[in-house]
Coordinates of C-alpha atoms in Angstrom, one line a residue:
X1 CA -48.6 89.1 -3.9
X2 CA -47.5 86.2 -5.9
X3 CA -44.6 84.7 -7.8
X4 CA -43.7 81.4 -9.5
X5 CA -41.2 79.0 -8.0
X6 CA -38.6 79.7 -10.7
X7 CA -38.6 83.4 -9.7
X8 CA -37.3 82.4 -6.2
X9 CA -34.1 81.0 -7.8
X10 CA -31.4 82.9 -9.8
X11 CA -32.9 83.8 -13.2
X12 CA -29.7 84.6 -14.8
X13 CA -26.0 83.6 -14.6
X14 CA -24.7 87.2 -14.2
X15 CA -21.1 86.1 -14.7
X16 CA -21.5 84.3 -18.0
X17 CA -24.5 86.5 -19.1
X18 CA -26.4 83.4 -20.2
X19 CA -30.1 82.7 -19.8
X20 CA -30.9 79.7 -17.5
X21 CA -33.9 77.4 -17.6
X22 CA -35.3 79.2 -14.5
X23 CA -35.5 82.5 -16.4
X24 CA -37.3 81.0 -19.4
X25 CA -39.7 79.0 -17.3
X26 CA -40.6 81.9 -15.1
X27 CA -40.9 84.1 -18.1
X28 CA -43.3 81.7 -19.9
X29 CA -45.4 81.3 -16.8
X30 CA -45.6 85.1 -16.3
X31 CA -46.5 85.8 -19.9
X32 CA -49.2 83.0 -19.8
X33 CA -50.8 84.7 -16.8
X34 CA -50.6 88.3 -17.9
X35 CA -51.9 87.4 -21.4
X36 CA -55.2 86.6 -19.8
X37 CA -55.4 89.6 -17.5
X38 CA -57.5 92.4 -18.9
X39 CA -55.9 95.9 -18.8
X40 CA -58.9 97.4 -17.1
X41 CA -59.0 94.7 -14.5
X42 CA -55.3 95.2 -13.9
X43 CA -55.9 98.9 -13.2
X44 CA -58.8 98.2 -10.8
X45 CA -57.9 95.0 -8.9
X46 CA -55.1 93.4 -7.0
X47 CA -52.8 91.7 -9.6
X48 CA -52.3 88.8 -7.3
X49 CA -56.0 88.0 -7.3
X50 CA -56.1 88.3 -11.1
X51 CA -53.2 85.8 -11.4
X52 CA -55.1 83.4 -9.0
X53 CA -58.1 83.7 -11.3
X54 CA -56.0 82.6 -14.3
X55 CA -54.6 79.7 -12.3
X56 CA -58.0 78.6 -11.2
X57 CA -59.2 78.6 -14.8
X58 CA -56.2 76.5 -15.8
X59 CA -56.7 74.1 -12.9
X60 CA -60.4 73.7 -13.4
X61 CA -60.4 73.4 -17.2
X62 CA -57.0 71.8 -17.7
X63 CA -56.5 70.9 -21.4
X64 CA -59.6 73.0 -22.4
X65 CA -58.5 76.2 -20.6
X66 CA -58.4 79.3 -22.8
X67 CA -59.0 77.2 -25.9
X68 CA -61.6 79.7 -27.2
X69 CA -59.8 82.8 -26.0
X70 CA -59.2 85.3 -28.8
X71 CA -58.5 89.0 -29.2
X72 CA -59.9 91.5 -31.7
X73 CA -56.5 91.6 -33.3
X74 CA -56.5 87.9 -34.0
X75 CA -54.4 86.5 -31.1
X76 CA -55.6 83.1 -30.0
X77 CA -55.4 80.4 -27.3
X78 CA -53.3 79.9 -24.2
X79 CA -50.3 81.6 -25.8
X80 CA -52.3 84.4 -27.5
X81 CA -50.3 83.9 -30.7
X82 CA -51.1 85.6 -34.0
X83 CA -51.5 83.3 -37.0
X84 CA -48.6 84.8 -39.0
X85 CA -46.3 84.8 -35.9
X86 CA -47.0 81.1 -35.4
X87 CA -46.1 80.5 -39.1
X88 CA -42.8 82.3 -38.7
X89 CA -41.9 80.4 -35.5
X90 CA -42.8 77.0 -37.2
X91 CA -40.6 77.9 -40.1
X92 CA -37.7 79.1 -37.9
X93 CA -37.8 76.1 -35.5
X94 CA -38.6 72.9 -37.5
X95 CA -36.9 70.9 -34.7
X96 CA -39.7 71.9 -32.3
X97 CA -42.1 69.9 -34.5
X98 CA -45.0 72.4 -33.8
X99 CA -48.5 71.3 -34.9
X100 CA -49.1 72.5 -38.5
X101 CA -52.6 73.8 -38.0
X102 CA -52.7 77.1 -36.1
X103 CA -56.0 76.6 -34.1
X104 CA -55.1 73.0 -33.2
X105 CA -51.6 74.1 -32.2
X106 CA -52.8 76.8 -29.9
X107 CA -55.4 74.5 -28.3
X108 CA -52.6 72.0 -27.6
X109 CA -51.0 73.4 -24.4
X110 CA -47.7 71.6 -24.7
X111 CA -47.4 72.8 -28.3
X112 CA -48.4 76.3 -27.3
X113 CA -45.8 76.5 -24.6
X114 CA -43.1 75.2 -27.0
X115 CA -44.2 77.9 -29.5
X116 CA -43.8 80.6 -26.7
X117 CA -40.3 79.4 -25.9
X118 CA -39.3 79.5 -29.6
X119 CA -40.7 83.0 -30.0
X120 CA -38.9 84.3 -26.9
X121 CA -35.7 82.7 -28.2
X122 CA -36.2 84.2 -31.7
X123 CA -36.9 87.7 -30.4
X124 CA -34.1 87.9 -27.8
X125 CA -31.5 86.5 -30.1
X126 CA -32.4 89.1 -32.7
X127 CA -32.4 91.9 -30.2
X128 CA -29.0 91.0 -28.7
X129 CA -27.5 91.3 -32.2
X130 CA -28.8 94.9 -32.5
X131 CA -26.0 97.5 -31.6
X132 CA -28.3 99.7 -29.4
X133 CA -29.7 96.7 -27.5
X134 CA -26.3 95.1 -27.1
X135 CA -25.0 98.4 -25.6
X136 CA -28.0 98.6 -23.3
X137 CA -27.4 95.1 -22.0
X138 CA -23.6 95.6 -21.6
X139 CA -23.6 99.1 -20.0
X140 CA -23.1 99.6 -16.2
X141 CA -26.3 100.1 -14.3
X142 CA -27.3 103.5 -13.0
X143 CA -28.4 103.9 -9.4
X144 CA -32.0 104.5 -10.5
X145 CA -32.0 101.3 -12.5
X146 CA -30.5 99.3 -9.6
X147 CA -33.2 100.6 -7.4
X148 CA -35.9 99.7 -9.9
X149 CA -34.5 96.1 -10.1
X150 CA -34.6 95.9 -6.3
X151 CA -38.1 97.4 -6.1
X152 CA -39.4 94.8 -8.4
X153 CA -37.6 91.8 -6.8
X154 CA -34.8 91.3 -9.3
X155 CA -31.4 90.5 -7.8
X156 CA -29.6 91.8 -10.9
X157 CA -30.2 94.6 -13.4
X158 CA -29.2 92.4 -16.3
X159 CA -32.1 90.0 -15.5
X160 CA -34.4 93.0 -15.3
X161 CA -33.3 94.3 -18.7
X162 CA -33.8 90.9 -20.3
X163 CA -37.2 90.5 -18.6
X164 CA -38.4 93.8 -20.0
X165 CA -37.0 93.1 -23.5
X166 CA -38.6 89.7 -23.7
X167 CA -42.0 90.8 -22.6
X168 CA -42.0 93.9 -24.9
X169 CA -41.0 91.8 -27.9
X170 CA -43.5 89.0 -27.1
X171 CA -46.3 91.6 -26.9
X172 CA -45.5 93.8 -29.9
X173 CA -42.4 92.5 -31.7
X174 CA -38.9 93.8 -31.4
X175 CA -39.2 96.5 -34.2
X176 CA -39.5 99.7 -32.1
X177 CA -37.4 98.6 -29.2
X178 CA -33.9 99.8 -30.4
X179 CA -35.3 103.2 -31.3
X180 CA -37.2 103.6 -28.0
X181 CA -34.0 102.6 -26.1
X182 CA -31.9 105.2 -28.0
X183 CA -34.5 107.9 -27.3
X184 CA -35.3 107.2 -23.6
X185 CA -32.4 105.3 -22.2
X186 CA -32.9 102.9 -19.3
X187 CA -36.4 104.2 -18.6
X188 CA -37.6 103.2 -22.1
X189 CA -40.3 100.8 -20.7
X190 CA -42.1 103.4 -18.5
X191 CA -45.7 104.3 -19.4
X192 CA -44.8 108.0 -19.5
X193 CA -41.8 107.6 -21.8
X194 CA -43.1 109.5 -24.8
X195 CA -41.9 112.5 -26.9
X196 CA -42.6 115.9 -25.3
X197 CA -46.1 117.1 -26.2
X198 CA -44.7 120.6 -26.9
X199 CA -42.5 119.1 -29.6
X200 CA -45.3 117.1 -31.2
X201 CA -47.6 120.1 -31.1
X202 CA -45.0 122.3 -32.8
X203 CA -44.4 119.7 -35.5
X204 CA -48.1 119.3 -36.1
X205 CA -48.6 123.1 -36.3
X206 CA -45.8 123.2 -38.9
X207 CA -47.4 120.4 -40.9
X208 CA -50.7 122.1 -40.9
X209 CA -49.2 125.4 -42.0
X210 CA -47.2 123.8 -44.8
X211 CA -50.2 121.9 -46.0
X212 CA -52.2 125.1 -46.2
X213 CA -49.5 126.9 -48.0
X214 CA -49.2 124.2 -50.6
X215 CA -53.0 124.5 -51.3
X216 CA -52.5 128.1 -52.5
X217 CA -52.9 128.4 -56.3
X218 CA -50.7 131.4 -56.7
X219 CA -47.5 130.0 -55.2
X220 CA -44.2 130.4 -57.0
X221 CA -42.5 127.2 -58.2
X222 CA -39.4 127.6 -56.0
X223 CA -41.5 128.4 -53.0
X224 CA -43.7 125.4 -53.6
X225 CA -40.6 123.2 -53.9
X226 CA -39.2 124.5 -50.6
X227 CA -42.6 124.0 -48.9
X228 CA -42.9 120.5 -50.3
X229 CA -39.4 119.6 -49.0
X230 CA -40.1 121.1 -45.6
X231 CA -43.4 119.2 -45.3
X232 CA -41.6 116.0 -46.1
X233 CA -39.0 116.7 -43.4
X234 CA -41.7 117.4 -40.8
X235 CA -43.7 114.3 -41.6
X236 CA -40.6 112.2 -41.5
X237 CA -39.7 113.6 -38.1
X238 CA -43.3 112.8 -36.9
X239 CA -43.0 109.2 -38.1
X240 CA -39.7 108.8 -36.4
X241 CA -41.1 110.2 -33.1
X242 CA -43.9 107.7 -33.3
X243 CA -41.4 104.9 -33.3
X244 CA -39.7 106.3 -30.2
X245 CA -42.8 105.4 -28.1
X246 CA -44.0 102.0 -27.3
X247 CA -47.7 101.3 -28.1
X248 CA -50.0 101.9 -25.1
X249 CA -50.9 98.2 -25.1
X250 CA -47.2 97.3 -24.7
X251 CA -46.6 99.9 -22.0
X252 CA -49.4 98.5 -19.9
X253 CA -48.2 95.0 -20.7
X254 CA -44.8 95.8 -19.2
X255 CA -46.4 97.2 -16.1
X256 CA -48.1 93.8 -15.7
X257 CA -44.8 92.0 -16.4
X258 CA -43.1 94.0 -13.6
X259 CA -46.0 93.4 -11.2
X260 CA -45.5 89.6 -11.7
X261 CA -42.1 89.1 -9.9
X262 CA -42.4 92.1 -7.6
X263 CA -43.8 90.3 -4.5
X264 CA -42.1 87.7 -2.5
X265 CA -44.9 87.0 0.0
X266 CA -47.0 84.3 -1.7
X267 CA -46.5 80.6 -1.9
X268 CA -45.0 79.5 -5.2
X269 CA -47.5 78.6 -7.9
X270 CA -47.2 76.3 -10.9
X271 CA -49.0 76.0 -14.2

C-alpha cells in the first residue's frame, strides 16, 4: 500500500466545506502518479508497486522525468495535458504566468504542476456551480457511501465526493458528470454504472426497424413523417444514454484514483 503525506492529514474542512492545501497537494501528487500507470498494468500488478515505479523514475531522472511521455490522444509530459486544455488554462489564469510554449511548459515540472492546480480549480469551480453537482455535494450521505469512504481511507464523504469529481474532470472534462450523477446517484463513478443493456438493445432494435421502414419506396407520406419523427426520438434517446455513462478510460482512471488513498500502511512519499 502507499499514500502521500498530505493524505494522512485532513483533506477537507468539513465544517466550512472549503478545500485545504492538503487536499490539492495530495490530489496533484495522486494524479501525477496515476497518469503514468498503464491501465493494463493496473489490472495485473500491485498498485503500490506501480506508484513506486513512477516515484523511482521521477527520482532518477528529476527534471527530465516524463519529458517525452505522450499519449495517442495528444496528452503530453508530466501532467499529461492536451495542447488545447493548456491554452484554456493559460487564458483563464494569467496570474499563474504559465510558459507560453506548450511543449516547453509541460517539460518544466514546476510549470506543469501549476497548470494542474489551475485546471483542477477551473473544473471544480465550474462543477460546483452546476445544480446537480451542487445537490450531490450538499446531500446527506447514504450508509453505502459512508462505507465506501471508510473502505478507501476517507474520513469524510464530502472529501470522497470532491476527490472523485476532481479526478473525473481532470481525465475527461466535466461535461458528462452532471448527467451521469443524475442517472446513477452516488454510485456514478463505478465501472459498472452504465445504462441497462436490455434498454440499449431495445432502442437499437427500434432504430434498425425504423431505418428499414424509411427505406421502403411505397410508404405513405404521413407514415413516413411519423417514422422519421420516431427515429429522431430514438436516436436522441440513445445519444442521451451515451452521456449517462463515463468513458471506459475515465472509469478505470477513477479506480486508480481510489486505489491511491486506500492504504494507510506505507511510509509517506513525496514527489
